[in-house]
Every structure is written in structure tokens, then in C-alpha cells.
Short mmCIF file of C-alpha atoms and ligand atoms in Angstrom, two decimals:
data_model
loop_
_atom_site.label_atom_id
_atom_site.label_comp_id
_atom_site.label_asym_id
_atom_site.label_seq_id
_atom_site.Cartn_x
_atom_site.Cartn_y
_atom_site.Cartn_z
CA MET A 1 -3.71 -8.69 -0.56
CA GLY A 2 -4.71 -6.09 -2.59
CA TRP A 3 -4.75 -3.50 -0.75
CA ARG A 4 -7.33 -0.04 -0.15
CA GLN A 5 -5.98 2.90 -1.20
CA ALA A 6 -7.91 5.31 0.45
CA ARG A 7 -10.77 6.79 -1.34
CA TRP A 8 -10.74 11.32 -0.47
CA ARG A 9 -9.53 14.34 -2.38
CA GLU A 10 -6.82 15.44 1.45
CA PRO A 11 -7.04 19.74 1.40
CA LEU A 12 -2.95 21.44 1.45
CA VAL A 13 -3.19 21.87 4.72
CA PHE A 14 -2.78 25.62 4.33
CA GLU A 15 -6.59 24.19 3.33
CA LEU A 16 -7.12 22.95 6.49
CA SER A 17 -5.67 26.56 8.69
CA ARG A 18 -8.43 28.34 10.97
CA PRO A 19 -6.70 32.24 12.28
CA GLY A 20 -6.31 31.47 15.64
CA ARG A 21 -5.82 27.75 15.92
CA ARG A 22 -3.59 26.54 17.29
CA GLY A 23 -1.22 22.57 18.88
CA SER A 24 -0.73 22.78 22.63
CA ALA A 25 3.26 23.48 23.79
CA PRO A 26 4.00 24.02 27.19
CA ILE A 27 2.83 27.62 28.84
CA ALA A 28 7.03 27.65 30.44
CA VAL A 29 8.11 27.09 27.29
CA GLU A 30 6.11 29.97 25.05
CA GLU A 31 6.66 33.00 27.61
CA ASP A 32 10.44 32.41 27.43
CA VAL A 33 10.46 32.34 23.04
CA LYS A 34 8.51 35.86 24.37
CA ARG A 35 11.38 37.01 26.39
CA ALA A 36 13.84 36.09 24.04
CA VAL A 37 12.73 37.11 20.67
CA GLY A 38 11.65 40.31 22.80
CA GLY A 39 15.38 41.29 23.32
CA LEU A 40 16.11 40.30 19.99
CA ARG A 41 16.87 43.37 17.81
CA LEU A 42 16.61 43.11 14.17
CA PRO A 43 18.87 45.77 12.05
CA GLU A 44 16.93 47.99 10.56
CA GLY A 45 14.68 46.65 7.16
CA LEU A 46 14.48 43.48 8.12
CA ALA A 47 11.45 42.57 9.77
CA ARG A 48 8.60 41.59 8.08
CA ASP A 49 5.74 44.06 8.17
CA SER A 50 2.89 41.50 8.59
CA LEU A 51 3.44 37.65 10.06
CA PRO A 52 3.76 35.04 8.15
CA GLU A 53 1.49 32.46 6.21
CA LEU A 54 1.95 30.11 7.92
CA PRO A 55 -0.59 27.09 8.89
CA GLN A 56 -3.20 27.33 11.91
CA LEU A 57 -4.41 23.88 12.93
CA SER A 58 -4.58 22.72 16.12
CA GLU A 59 -2.43 19.67 17.32
CA VAL A 60 -4.78 16.17 16.23
CA GLU A 61 -5.68 18.14 13.31
CA VAL A 62 -1.59 18.34 11.68
CA ILE A 63 -1.84 14.62 12.89
CA ARG A 64 -4.88 13.46 11.45
CA HIS A 65 -3.20 15.87 8.11
CA PHE A 66 -0.12 13.56 8.07
CA THR A 67 -1.44 10.01 8.20
CA ARG A 68 -3.88 10.78 5.86
CA LEU A 69 -1.89 11.64 4.26
CA SER A 70 0.59 8.53 3.99
CA GLN A 71 -2.41 5.85 4.48
CA MET A 72 -3.11 7.17 0.69
CA ALA A 73 0.93 6.41 0.23
CA TYR A 74 1.23 2.16 -2.13
CA GLY A 75 4.47 1.33 -0.73
CA VAL A 76 6.34 -1.76 -0.90
CA ASP A 77 5.18 -2.08 3.21
CA ASN A 78 1.59 -2.54 1.57
CA GLY A 79 1.90 -4.49 -1.21
CA PRO A 80 3.82 -6.15 -4.56
CA VAL A 81 5.92 -3.34 -5.87
CA PRO A 82 6.47 -4.82 -9.12
CA LEU A 83 8.00 -2.70 -11.18
CA GLY A 84 10.69 -3.62 -14.02
CA SER A 85 14.50 -1.88 -13.80
CA CYS A 86 13.54 -1.05 -10.83
CA THR A 87 13.86 -3.56 -8.39
CA MET A 88 11.90 -2.68 -5.04
CA LYS A 89 12.36 -5.65 -2.88
CA TYR A 90 11.09 -5.48 1.07
CA ASN A 91 13.56 -3.13 2.32
CA PRO A 92 14.31 -4.82 6.15
CA ARG A 93 13.47 -3.05 8.65
CA ALA A 94 16.78 -3.94 10.70
CA ALA A 95 18.92 -1.47 8.63
CA MET A 96 16.16 1.17 8.69
CA ARG A 97 16.88 0.82 12.92
CA LEU A 98 20.52 1.54 12.51
CA ALA A 99 19.38 4.43 9.30
CA PHE A 100 17.44 6.68 12.37
CA ASP A 101 19.38 5.82 14.69
CA SER A 102 20.51 9.58 16.39
CA ARG A 103 23.62 8.82 16.83
CA LEU A 104 24.73 9.30 12.79
CA GLU A 105 22.13 11.47 11.85
CA ALA A 106 23.83 13.42 14.46
CA LEU A 107 27.38 13.15 12.22
CA HIS A 108 28.70 15.86 10.40
CA PRO A 109 30.75 14.74 7.38
CA LEU A 110 32.96 17.45 7.84
CA GLN A 111 33.56 15.44 11.59
CA GLY A 112 37.75 14.01 11.85
CA ASP A 113 38.58 10.54 9.93
CA GLU A 114 39.99 9.42 13.61
CA HIS A 115 36.27 9.89 14.66
CA VAL A 116 34.29 8.91 12.11
CA GLN A 117 35.81 5.33 12.02
CA GLY A 118 33.01 3.31 12.10
CA VAL A 119 31.18 5.09 9.15
CA LEU A 120 34.09 4.84 7.39
CA GLU A 121 34.63 1.20 7.80
CA ALA A 122 31.26 0.09 6.39
CA LEU A 123 31.47 1.63 4.09
CA TYR A 124 35.47 0.73 3.27
CA LYS A 125 33.80 -2.86 3.02
CA VAL A 126 30.47 -1.70 1.04
CA GLN A 127 33.72 -1.60 -1.04
CA GLU A 128 35.27 -3.83 -0.64
CA TRP A 129 31.60 -6.37 -0.72
CA LEU A 130 30.62 -4.45 -4.46
CA LYS A 131 34.54 -5.76 -5.84
CA HIS A 132 33.74 -9.08 -4.42
CA ILE A 133 29.86 -9.43 -6.01
CA THR A 134 30.97 -6.92 -9.22
CA GLY A 135 34.21 -8.87 -10.28
CA MET A 136 35.97 -5.34 -10.15
CA ASP A 137 38.82 -4.13 -8.63
CA ALA A 138 38.36 -0.96 -7.02
CA CYS A 139 34.94 0.91 -6.07
CA SER A 140 33.34 3.94 -4.98
CA VAL A 141 31.08 4.40 -3.53
CA HIS A 142 30.64 8.56 -3.99
CA PRO A 143 27.54 8.26 -7.18
CA ALA A 144 24.59 9.28 -5.30
CA ALA A 145 22.44 7.64 -8.66
CA GLY A 146 22.91 4.84 -10.94
CA SER A 147 22.59 7.54 -13.52
CA GLN A 148 25.21 9.12 -11.73
CA GLY A 149 28.19 6.32 -11.75
CA GLU A 150 27.16 5.57 -15.34
CA LEU A 151 28.18 9.33 -16.46
CA ALA A 152 31.58 8.68 -14.25
CA GLY A 153 31.56 5.72 -15.94
CA VAL A 154 31.68 7.34 -18.94
CA LEU A 155 33.20 10.00 -17.78
CA VAL A 156 36.14 7.30 -17.29
CA ILE A 157 35.87 5.77 -20.17
CA LYS A 158 36.01 9.75 -21.57
CA ARG A 159 39.82 9.74 -19.03
CA PHE A 160 40.81 6.99 -20.42
CA HIS A 161 40.84 7.57 -24.37
CA GLU A 162 41.71 10.97 -23.82
CA LEU A 163 45.51 10.12 -21.78
CA ARG A 164 45.79 8.16 -24.84
CA GLY A 165 46.14 10.16 -26.61
CA GLU A 166 43.30 9.00 -28.84
CA GLY A 167 40.13 11.85 -27.40
CA TRP A 168 39.06 11.49 -31.14
CA ARG A 169 36.97 8.52 -30.62
CA ASN A 170 33.71 9.88 -29.72
CA THR A 171 31.17 7.03 -29.92
CA ILE A 172 29.50 4.55 -27.47
CA VAL A 173 27.14 1.99 -28.42
CA VAL A 174 24.31 1.46 -26.47
CA PRO A 175 21.73 -1.73 -27.18
CA ASP A 176 17.86 -0.12 -28.37
CA SER A 177 16.95 -2.71 -25.44
CA ALA A 178 18.72 -0.10 -22.45
CA HIS A 179 17.38 1.40 -19.65
CA GLY A 180 17.07 5.86 -21.00
CA THR A 181 20.47 6.72 -18.94
CA ASN A 182 21.84 4.65 -20.81
CA PRO A 183 22.60 7.26 -23.22
CA ALA A 184 21.35 10.21 -22.27
CA SER A 185 24.42 9.83 -20.26
CA ALA A 186 26.71 9.12 -22.75
CA ALA A 187 25.65 12.20 -24.39
CA MET A 188 25.68 13.91 -21.54
CA ALA A 189 29.47 13.55 -20.56
CA GLY A 190 30.52 14.45 -25.00
CA PHE A 191 29.44 11.38 -26.71
CA GLN A 192 27.20 10.51 -30.10
CA VAL A 193 25.22 7.78 -29.08
CA LEU A 194 25.12 4.65 -31.97
CA GLU A 195 22.14 2.71 -31.01
CA VAL A 196 21.74 -1.25 -32.26
CA PRO A 197 19.38 -4.23 -32.15
CA THR A 198 18.33 -5.84 -30.68
CA ALA A 199 17.16 -9.43 -32.84
CA ARG A 200 14.87 -11.88 -32.00
CA ASP A 201 16.22 -14.44 -30.72
CA GLY A 202 17.17 -11.27 -28.05
CA ASN A 203 20.64 -10.74 -28.08
CA VAL A 204 22.05 -8.63 -29.33
CA ASP A 205 21.67 -7.98 -33.34
CA MET A 206 26.10 -9.14 -33.64
CA ASP A 207 26.12 -8.18 -37.17
CA ALA A 208 25.01 -4.51 -36.34
CA LEU A 209 27.38 -4.62 -33.45
CA LYS A 210 30.13 -5.14 -35.47
CA ALA A 211 28.80 -3.14 -38.50
CA ALA A 212 28.91 -0.70 -35.23
CA LEU A 213 32.30 -0.76 -34.28
CA GLY A 214 35.57 1.13 -35.13
CA ARG A 215 37.84 3.50 -34.86
CA ASP A 216 35.20 5.84 -33.28
CA THR A 217 34.71 3.29 -30.87
CA ALA A 218 35.32 4.27 -27.23
CA GLY A 219 32.50 2.03 -25.88
CA LEU A 220 30.30 0.28 -25.65
CA MET A 221 26.78 -0.01 -22.40
CA ILE A 222 25.10 -2.43 -22.14
CA THR A 223 22.62 -4.28 -19.17
CA ASN A 224 23.44 -8.03 -18.39
CA PRO A 225 20.50 -9.13 -18.33
CA SER A 226 19.01 -7.25 -20.35
CA THR A 227 15.72 -4.99 -19.53
CA LEU A 228 13.52 -7.93 -21.21
CA GLY A 229 15.41 -10.51 -18.38
CA LEU A 230 17.06 -11.83 -20.36
CA PHE A 231 20.77 -13.25 -20.17
CA GLU A 232 23.54 -12.32 -22.96
CA GLU A 233 24.21 -15.13 -24.57
CA ASN A 234 27.36 -13.30 -26.64
CA ILE A 235 28.08 -11.35 -23.92
CA LEU A 236 31.94 -13.36 -23.81
CA GLU A 237 32.01 -12.96 -28.26
CA ILE A 238 31.09 -8.87 -27.27
CA ALA A 239 33.45 -8.46 -25.24
CA ARG A 240 36.38 -9.52 -27.39
CA LEU A 241 34.30 -7.32 -30.80
CA VAL A 242 34.30 -3.72 -28.26
CA HIS A 243 37.82 -4.62 -27.28
CA GLU A 244 39.73 -5.19 -30.15
CA ALA A 245 37.88 -2.09 -32.25
CA GLY A 246 40.16 -0.63 -29.07
CA GLY A 247 36.88 0.24 -26.67
CA LEU A 248 36.36 0.10 -23.30
CA LEU A 249 32.91 -2.24 -21.78
CA TYR A 250 30.61 -0.93 -19.25
CA TYR A 251 27.71 -2.48 -17.34
CA ASP A 252 25.01 -1.09 -16.31
CA GLY A 253 24.76 -3.85 -12.73
CA ALA A 254 22.00 -0.96 -11.70
CA ASN A 255 19.68 -3.95 -11.72
CA LEU A 256 21.84 -7.50 -10.67
CA ASN A 257 18.96 -9.60 -8.77
CA GLY A 258 18.79 -11.75 -12.05
CA ILE A 259 22.64 -13.23 -11.52
CA ILE A 260 23.57 -11.70 -8.48
CA GLY A 261 25.99 -13.98 -6.59
CA ARG A 262 26.35 -16.83 -9.77
CA ALA A 263 27.46 -14.07 -12.65
CA ARG A 264 29.84 -11.31 -12.36
CA PRO A 265 30.65 -8.09 -14.50
CA GLY A 266 33.98 -8.78 -14.48
CA ASP A 267 33.78 -12.65 -15.51
CA MET A 268 32.27 -11.24 -18.69
CA GLY A 269 34.96 -9.43 -20.11
CA PHE A 270 34.19 -5.94 -18.65
CA ASP A 271 36.21 -3.10 -17.76
CA ILE A 272 33.09 -1.02 -16.05
CA ALA A 273 30.26 -0.79 -13.45
CA HIS A 274 28.31 0.80 -11.98
CA VAL A 275 25.49 -0.82 -8.91
CA ASN A 276 22.20 0.39 -7.66
CA LEU A 277 22.20 -0.21 -3.52
CA HIS A 278 18.73 1.48 -3.87
CA LYS A 279 17.97 -1.78 -6.47
CA THR A 280 19.65 -4.44 -5.69
CA PHE A 281 21.00 -4.25 -2.47
CA SER A 282 17.58 -2.97 -0.79
CA VAL A 283 17.61 0.42 0.12
CA PRO A 284 14.10 2.35 -0.41
CA HIS A 285 13.55 3.75 -3.40
CA GLY A 286 11.79 6.32 -5.27
CA GLY A 287 9.86 9.56 -6.10
CA GLY A 288 13.40 10.40 -6.15
CA GLY A 289 15.85 9.43 -3.74
CA PRO A 290 17.69 9.59 -2.41
CA GLY A 291 19.78 6.93 -4.21
CA SER A 292 23.10 5.45 -4.24
CA GLY A 293 25.16 4.17 -7.39
CA PRO A 294 28.54 2.43 -6.32
CA VAL A 295 30.55 2.59 -9.49
CA CYS A 296 33.87 -0.39 -9.77
CA VAL A 297 36.80 -0.84 -12.35
CA LYS A 298 39.50 -3.90 -13.41
CA SER A 299 42.53 -2.49 -13.33
CA VAL A 300 43.01 -1.93 -16.61
CA GLU A 301 46.96 0.41 -17.53
CA VAL A 302 45.73 3.52 -19.38
CA VAL A 303 49.30 5.29 -19.23
CA ASP A 304 52.25 4.46 -17.42
CA GLY A 305 51.58 3.24 -13.58
CA VAL A 306 47.92 4.90 -13.96
CA THR A 307 45.06 2.08 -13.92
CA LEU A 308 41.24 2.60 -14.33
CA ALA A 309 40.84 2.74 -10.51
CA ASP A 310 42.99 6.82 -10.35
CA LEU A 311 40.20 8.32 -12.56
CA LEU A 312 37.48 6.94 -10.14
CA PRO A 313 34.65 10.13 -8.94
CA GLY A 314 35.78 10.39 -5.40
CA PRO A 315 36.55 11.37 -2.50
CA ARG A 316 37.12 7.94 -0.97
CA ILE A 317 37.03 4.59 1.52
CA THR A 318 40.89 3.94 1.52
CA TYR A 319 42.24 1.77 4.75
CA ASP A 320 46.18 1.98 6.49
CA GLU A 321 47.09 -1.13 7.30
CA GLU A 322 49.95 1.03 9.21
CA THR A 323 47.88 2.86 11.23
CA GLY A 324 44.21 1.00 11.35
CA LEU A 325 42.78 4.02 10.11
CA TYR A 326 40.88 4.34 7.25
CA ARG A 327 40.52 7.18 5.75
CA VAL A 328 38.45 9.84 3.23
CA GLN A 329 40.69 9.98 0.13
CA PRO A 330 39.81 13.75 -1.53
CA PRO A 331 39.92 12.45 -6.08
CA GLY A 332 43.86 12.61 -7.30
CA ARG A 333 45.29 14.20 -10.07
CA TRP A 334 43.39 11.55 -12.48
CA SER A 335 39.91 11.09 -10.88
CA VAL A 336 36.77 11.77 -12.80
CA GLY A 337 36.65 15.21 -9.39
CA ARG A 338 33.93 14.66 -7.02
CA LEU A 339 30.12 14.33 -8.38
CA ARG A 340 27.95 14.99 -5.10
CA ALA A 341 28.49 17.14 -1.65
CA TRP A 342 30.78 14.92 0.71
CA ILE A 343 31.40 11.37 0.19
CA ALA A 344 28.31 9.35 -0.51
CA ASN A 345 25.16 9.34 0.58
CA THR A 346 25.97 6.99 2.94
CA LEU A 347 23.15 6.72 5.40
CA ALA A 348 21.93 4.57 1.63
CA VAL A 349 25.59 2.81 1.47
CA LEU A 350 24.88 1.45 5.41
CA TRP A 351 21.17 0.46 5.06
CA ALA A 352 22.69 -1.99 1.60
CA TYR A 353 25.97 -2.68 3.96
CA VAL A 354 23.61 -3.99 7.11
CA TYR A 355 21.79 -5.87 3.85
CA ILE A 356 24.48 -7.55 2.58
CA LEU A 357 26.32 -8.48 5.65
CA ALA A 358 22.39 -9.85 6.66
CA LEU A 359 22.64 -12.65 3.95
CA GLY A 360 25.92 -13.34 3.41
CA PRO A 361 27.55 -14.73 0.12
CA GLN A 362 24.45 -17.88 0.82
CA GLY A 363 22.26 -15.03 1.40
CA LEU A 364 22.53 -13.40 -1.47
CA ARG A 365 22.13 -15.85 -4.18
CA LEU A 366 20.31 -17.38 -2.74
CA ALA A 367 17.88 -13.88 -3.05
CA GLY A 368 18.86 -13.56 -6.39
CA GLU A 369 17.74 -17.63 -7.78
CA VAL A 370 14.50 -16.90 -5.44
CA SER A 371 14.10 -13.65 -7.60
CA VAL A 372 14.74 -15.94 -10.73
CA VAL A 373 12.16 -18.38 -9.78
CA ASN A 374 9.76 -16.27 -9.25
CA THR A 375 9.31 -14.02 -12.80
CA ASN A 376 9.41 -18.32 -14.67
CA TYR A 377 6.30 -18.61 -12.68
CA PHE A 378 4.65 -16.27 -13.55
CA ILE A 379 5.56 -16.67 -17.00
CA LYS A 380 4.58 -20.33 -16.75
CA LEU A 381 0.27 -18.37 -15.22
CA LEU A 382 0.52 -16.56 -18.37
CA GLU A 383 1.81 -18.35 -20.88
CA GLY A 384 -0.08 -19.34 -23.19
CA HIS A 385 -3.05 -16.65 -23.23
CA TRP A 386 -4.33 -15.13 -25.23
CA ALA A 387 -4.06 -11.68 -23.94
CA TYR A 388 -0.63 -11.59 -22.95
CA ASP A 389 2.45 -12.78 -25.32
CA ILE A 390 5.41 -12.63 -23.89
CA PRO A 391 8.10 -10.94 -27.33
CA TYR A 392 11.91 -11.93 -28.21
CA GLY A 393 13.84 -14.83 -27.41
CA LYS A 394 10.40 -16.89 -27.27
CA GLY A 395 10.84 -19.99 -24.56
CA ARG A 396 13.85 -18.69 -23.19
CA PRO A 397 14.15 -18.30 -19.21
CA ARG A 398 14.34 -14.63 -18.05
CA LYS A 399 16.38 -12.88 -15.53
CA HIS A 400 14.84 -10.95 -12.83
CA GLU A 401 12.44 -9.72 -15.01
CA VAL A 402 9.44 -10.07 -17.66
CA VAL A 403 8.55 -7.98 -20.24
CA VAL A 404 4.06 -9.19 -21.48
CA SER A 405 2.88 -7.23 -23.98
CA ALA A 406 -0.61 -6.51 -24.19
CA LYS A 407 -0.48 -6.14 -28.20
CA PRO A 408 -2.98 -8.76 -28.25
CA LEU A 409 -5.22 -7.14 -25.67
CA LYS A 410 -5.11 -4.45 -27.34
CA LEU A 411 -6.03 -5.27 -31.03
CA GLU A 412 -8.38 -7.65 -29.83
CA THR A 413 -10.37 -4.92 -27.48
CA GLY A 414 -9.28 -2.25 -28.26
CA ALA A 415 -8.25 -2.28 -24.24
CA THR A 416 -4.00 -0.79 -23.73
CA ALA A 417 -1.17 -1.21 -21.51
CA GLU A 418 -1.93 1.14 -19.50
CA ASP A 419 -5.88 0.13 -19.55
CA VAL A 420 -4.68 -3.38 -17.04
CA ALA A 421 -1.64 -1.37 -15.25
CA LYS A 422 -4.79 1.70 -14.10
CA GLY A 423 -6.75 -1.95 -13.25
CA LEU A 424 -4.20 -3.13 -11.17
CA LEU A 425 -4.53 -0.50 -9.35
CA ASP A 426 -8.29 -0.97 -8.56
CA ALA A 427 -7.48 -3.59 -7.70
CA GLY A 428 -4.93 -2.55 -4.53
CA LEU A 429 -2.22 -3.92 -5.95
CA TYR A 430 1.12 -1.64 -8.22
CA ALA A 431 1.06 -0.94 -11.80
CA PRO A 432 4.32 -2.45 -13.60
CA THR A 433 6.51 -0.64 -15.12
CA ILE A 434 4.44 0.20 -18.91
CA TYR A 435 5.41 1.74 -22.40
CA PHE A 436 9.74 0.54 -21.35
CA PRO A 437 11.43 -1.33 -22.80
CA LEU A 438 10.18 1.31 -26.07
CA ILE A 439 11.63 -2.06 -28.32
CA VAL A 440 7.94 -3.67 -26.74
CA GLU A 441 4.85 -2.72 -28.37
CA GLU A 442 2.62 -2.64 -24.83
CA ALA A 443 4.94 -3.00 -22.94
CA LEU A 444 4.77 -4.03 -19.32
CA MET A 445 6.92 -4.97 -17.74
CA ILE A 446 7.56 -7.49 -14.59
CA GLU A 447 9.53 -7.71 -11.43
CA PHE A 448 8.38 -9.56 -8.05
CA THR A 449 11.59 -9.79 -6.89
CA GLU A 450 12.80 -12.46 -4.31
CA SER A 451 9.68 -10.21 -1.40
CA GLU A 452 6.56 -12.29 -3.03
CA THR A 453 4.76 -14.63 -2.39
CA LYS A 454 3.67 -17.88 -4.63
CA GLU A 455 0.21 -17.16 -3.54
CA ASN A 456 1.08 -12.93 -4.02
CA ILE A 457 2.13 -13.67 -7.32
CA GLU A 458 -0.90 -16.02 -8.18
CA ALA A 459 -3.05 -13.40 -7.93
CA TYR A 460 -1.81 -11.16 -9.65
CA ALA A 461 -1.71 -12.84 -12.55
CA ASP A 462 -4.84 -12.71 -11.84
CA ARG A 463 -6.03 -9.92 -12.23
CA MET A 464 -4.27 -9.16 -14.64
CA LYS A 465 -6.28 -12.31 -16.58
CA GLU A 466 -9.51 -10.84 -15.07
CA ILE A 467 -8.63 -7.27 -16.49
CA ALA A 468 -8.05 -9.00 -19.91
CA GLU A 469 -12.22 -10.82 -19.45
CA THR A 470 -13.33 -7.47 -18.71
CA ALA A 471 -12.17 -5.59 -21.10
CA ARG A 472 -13.84 -8.60 -23.33
CA LYS A 473 -17.09 -8.37 -22.18
CA SER A 474 -16.67 -4.17 -21.66
CA PRO A 475 -14.47 -2.48 -23.48
CA GLU A 476 -15.33 0.73 -21.89
CA GLU A 477 -15.53 0.24 -18.45
CA VAL A 478 -11.29 -0.27 -17.97
CA LYS A 479 -10.89 3.28 -19.86
CA TRP A 480 -12.43 4.32 -16.06
CA TRP A 481 -10.24 3.44 -14.40
CA PRO A 482 -8.90 3.59 -11.88
CA LYS A 483 -11.85 3.83 -9.59
CA ASN A 484 -10.50 3.54 -6.00
CA THR A 485 -7.99 5.64 -6.50
CA SER A 486 -7.69 8.77 -4.09
CA SER A 487 -7.02 9.92 -8.50
CA ARG A 488 -8.92 9.00 -10.89
CA ARG A 489 -6.53 8.75 -14.27
CA VAL A 490 -4.59 11.75 -14.96
CA ASP A 491 -4.17 13.73 -17.82
CA ASN A 492 -0.58 12.73 -19.33
CA VAL A 493 0.38 14.87 -21.12
CA ARG A 494 -0.42 17.66 -18.40
CA ALA A 495 0.83 15.05 -14.79
CA ASN A 496 4.13 15.81 -17.11
CA HIS A 497 3.97 19.27 -18.40
CA PRO A 498 6.21 21.82 -15.02
CA ARG A 499 3.64 23.90 -16.30
CA THR A 500 0.96 22.45 -14.08
CA VAL A 501 2.76 21.11 -11.73
CA THR A 502 2.39 22.88 -8.33
CA PRO A 503 5.22 23.29 -6.48
CA THR A 504 3.67 26.18 -3.99
CA TRP A 505 1.06 26.96 -2.18
CA ARG A 506 1.46 30.28 -3.56
CA VAL A 507 1.25 29.10 -7.05
CA GLU A 508 -1.57 26.78 -6.09
CA ARG A 509 -3.30 29.87 -4.91
CA LEU A 510 -2.98 32.84 -7.39
CA ARG A 511 -3.79 29.74 -9.63
CA ARG A 512 -7.37 29.26 -8.43
CA GLU A 513 -7.55 33.46 -7.97
CA GLY A 514 -7.04 33.53 -11.57
CA LYS A 515 -3.75 35.45 -11.06
CA LEU A 516 -1.50 33.02 -13.19
CA GLY A 517 -2.39 32.66 -16.17
CA PRO A 518 -4.21 29.84 -18.10
CA LEU A 519 -2.29 27.07 -18.86
CA ARG A 520 0.08 26.15 -22.00
C1 PLP B 1 17.61 2.67 -12.07
C2 PLP B 1 17.91 1.44 -13.97
C3 PLP B 1 19.06 3.07 -13.61
C4 PLP B 1 19.15 4.01 -13.35
O1 PLP B 1 19.79 3.96 -12.40
P1 PLP B 1 19.05 5.66 -11.12
O2 PLP B 1 19.33 5.47 -10.14
O3 PLP B 1 16.85 5.64 -11.35
O4 PLP B 1 19.12 6.68 -11.76
C5 PLP B 1 20.07 2.08 -14.76
N1 PLP B 1 19.69 1.03 -15.96
C6 PLP B 1 18.88 0.41 -15.46
C7 PLP B 1 19.13 -1.16 -15.76
C8 PLP B 1 17.99 -0.02 -14.00
O5 PLP B 1 17.34 -0.55 -13.88
#
């Protein structure tokens, strides 16, 4: 199954450029353009002194350049992408065909509601379906990412307390296994973040939670199943305690694969939840988007006649039974407001629309179940191996994902989780999420989703075992991985440093000509 990545350093299109080289264009068209441009008179001072520095290549060179670049990339169309927490699943081609439909691309968000009823209906239905899936009472597909859904959610918590005259509640409690966006969203909304530890059994440490709750508690943000893939066994008790303390419960449902169709945040006592359409609902992601992180609420009363639904961000899509029309409803008086331009990442929502429609309730449930079976099958393959350990909740079944620790491997051979990840790349496999969650040393966070076959999961486990054997036999070798990819091992610090990022060809050229200061 391994995907051999193309191995070469592809030059920039500017480096491939040669003066005067060009693609073909019908002569007649060219004459037309010349005539049109010749007739234009630009205002004084706006005309350039020299020609723009555009790359000059023949057509086939352009095609080959981009084809080679595409062969250097790896995605779920090449092989498994078992990035724990990120849920990289197969995207059905039917949804892609719809999303690329030229009729959709031609729409403009300022078109009148009456002219785009079909799209609005689809957005509305996703809002409605998500209510059923999460067990909530109202949803908004407005947020453009999971983290933006979270921000909306914590702003709802803030507004809730302010409207009730309890604006002094300034603390959000977050378990230490949380995704980094949870404390970040809470802090962005102006809250203090109080971290509670995870107990050895993988559940939240209840004594620490009780001690953390108090008069200043605004709410709790939690992922269930946690990022360890473990279902929080005390969730009902946690919900009771947080509500008793006067706080709201926020459910980070970015990854719903472990429980979809089986359990719902709304039934566990949560007041607010977001889901990522670009994870559980198959919308392709990576490289920063475009995503979609709808946020949903229970119809909890805030003050007289106002419920959490009135606080949701927007616009939201409503349905008017009288006229039979779907409407774009701008954010109202109580709403936390707009978070982005226009209505939503419409194509991403449509992608999820097709996925949900195609699978139906039974299909979604089955997808979740298969993903859980896949995780636990993988655990069985790795269990008892000398190099890998599965800390927290020993023996408890995992849901959608598992966090493996390469600490025993490191102690024995010096090879780290990063070395294992690079070794997987060399085998033409994709590395898992590493060094997250922070509470697991040498963490490898693995999630196959429902997309992968038994054989693929076995091959992945086999490769991880092979890597461990190589590390034992020749510990230096693993430090040179990857060898088979288009880039060798990068310097982690420099690769993440803004000064080393080359935003444009001009910056790159200045750097090469030594006209840009040394990198610091
Ligand atoms: C991915 C993820 C998020 C954040 O979602 P983005 O769309 O990347 O902003 C939050 N929580 C969990 C558990 C996640 O897996």
C-alpha cells in the first residue's frame, strides 16, 4: 500500500522561466487583446515602466511543473492519513462533483434569497440534521473552523453570564488532555483558563475538578471521548457539578467519529457544542482549510424570553412555513454576531450535506462503529510490544483514536516518536499526529477512521514494529530518516520560524542575492 513519493527538488516556476518562452494562444485572440489594450489610455503615473516579472514557460512545461508538484504531495487519495484528532477520512467523489459544480461556483452571496433557495435549503437541512446528531436545539453553520465554532461558543457563555448579571464569572475549566484550541478560545474571549488533570484511568480527576469549580466558574470545555480516545465515564456527574456551580458545559465535538449515532452531547448534559464538518463529515481539509465548524446550543433560558439560540452567531438560515421560503437571517440583537464574511463556507457545508444524505442515520452510525473497531484492532496488533505503550486507562477500549507512547522505545534505543514518524514516511505511509496530547510522553496519536481496510492497518502496525527493530539494531540509522521523500528531515525550529518562511519569489531572490539580513 505504501506510496512512493516523487523524490526531487522541484524548482520554482520562476527558476524554470526563460525569456521569450511561451505557451500557445490562438493568433486571433492575441490580436484582439492587443487592440483592446492599445485602445486603453491609463491615467498618468499608473502605467508601469517595465514589463511585469511573470514566469515565461511553454505550456507543457507548466503542466509538468504542476504535475510533479502534485506527485510530491501525499493525501488520503494516496494512502492512509491516520492523523489522530484530525479525522482524515475518504471524501466520497459524489460530494466533490457537487462542490465543483460550475453552477454553484457562479452564485454570489448577495443574490436574493428567492434565487438561491436550493443552496439555502441544503444549509438549513445541515443545521437541522446537526441538531439531531448532537442532541441540541439550534445550530448555526456560520463558523469557518472548529476553533471559530469554539470562540463562538465561549462568547455565548460570556454573553449568557453578562445578560444574567453574572459577568464576574471569568474562569473556564479545561482538562489537560484538551485540544490546544480550547484554552486558546477561552483566553481569546477574555476568560482565565483553569486546567484540571487527567487521572490514571483516563477520566478527569474528579477531586481536582471539584476543587476547580466555584463562584467564578463560567463554564467547562471538554472533548468526549477525550483526545486519548477514552469515553469520559463520569460525564453525567461532571455536568451536574458544573451546572451546580452556575457554569455552562461546552462540548468540543470537532471529532465526533467515536460516538456518532451512538451518543449525543445533548444527552450528556452539554449546553453548547461545535462539530467540524471537515473531520467527521468528510469535508477534505489540511493546509488550513476551508473548514466549517457549526455551533449548536440547547434552548436554555438566559433571561426572560431569551434563550441560548438567540445568542448563536450568524447569519443563520431559517425556514418560513407560511411562504415556504428559506431565508438568510442576519444576527439579531442578542447574537454574539458575525465571525466571518457572508453566510458560511458554503461549499464545505454542501460537501457535508451530500455525505450525511448519502450515509443516512444508519450509515453514520456504522461509520463511527467501524472507526472504533479499526482503532481497537490496531491496539490488539501493537499490544504487549516492547517498544510501544498505551498509557491511561489501561485495558479500556478506545473509541475513534488511540495515543501510543514511544517512551519504552526511546529508553531502550534513543529513537523518538519523531523518528518513528519519519520512518513511516519512508515506507510511503503518513505519520500520525505526534507529541500531542501533551500529557503523553513521546506521543503517537493514531486514528484510521472507517476508511482504512484491515490490511492497511496491519501494514501500519508492521511498519511501526519494523522501525523499532531497526532502532534497536542501528540507532544512528533512524536519525537519518526520511530518505525517500522530496524533503529530508527539516530543522523543526527553523521550519516553524516566521523569519525562515519565504512568502514570495522576490523575498527568495533577495535572500539568495544576500540582500536580506541573516536569519535570526
Ligand atoms: C481539530 C480540532 C479542533 C480545532 O478545529 P479547527 O477546525 O482545526 O480549528 C478542536 N478540537 C479538537 C478535538 C480537534 O480535533
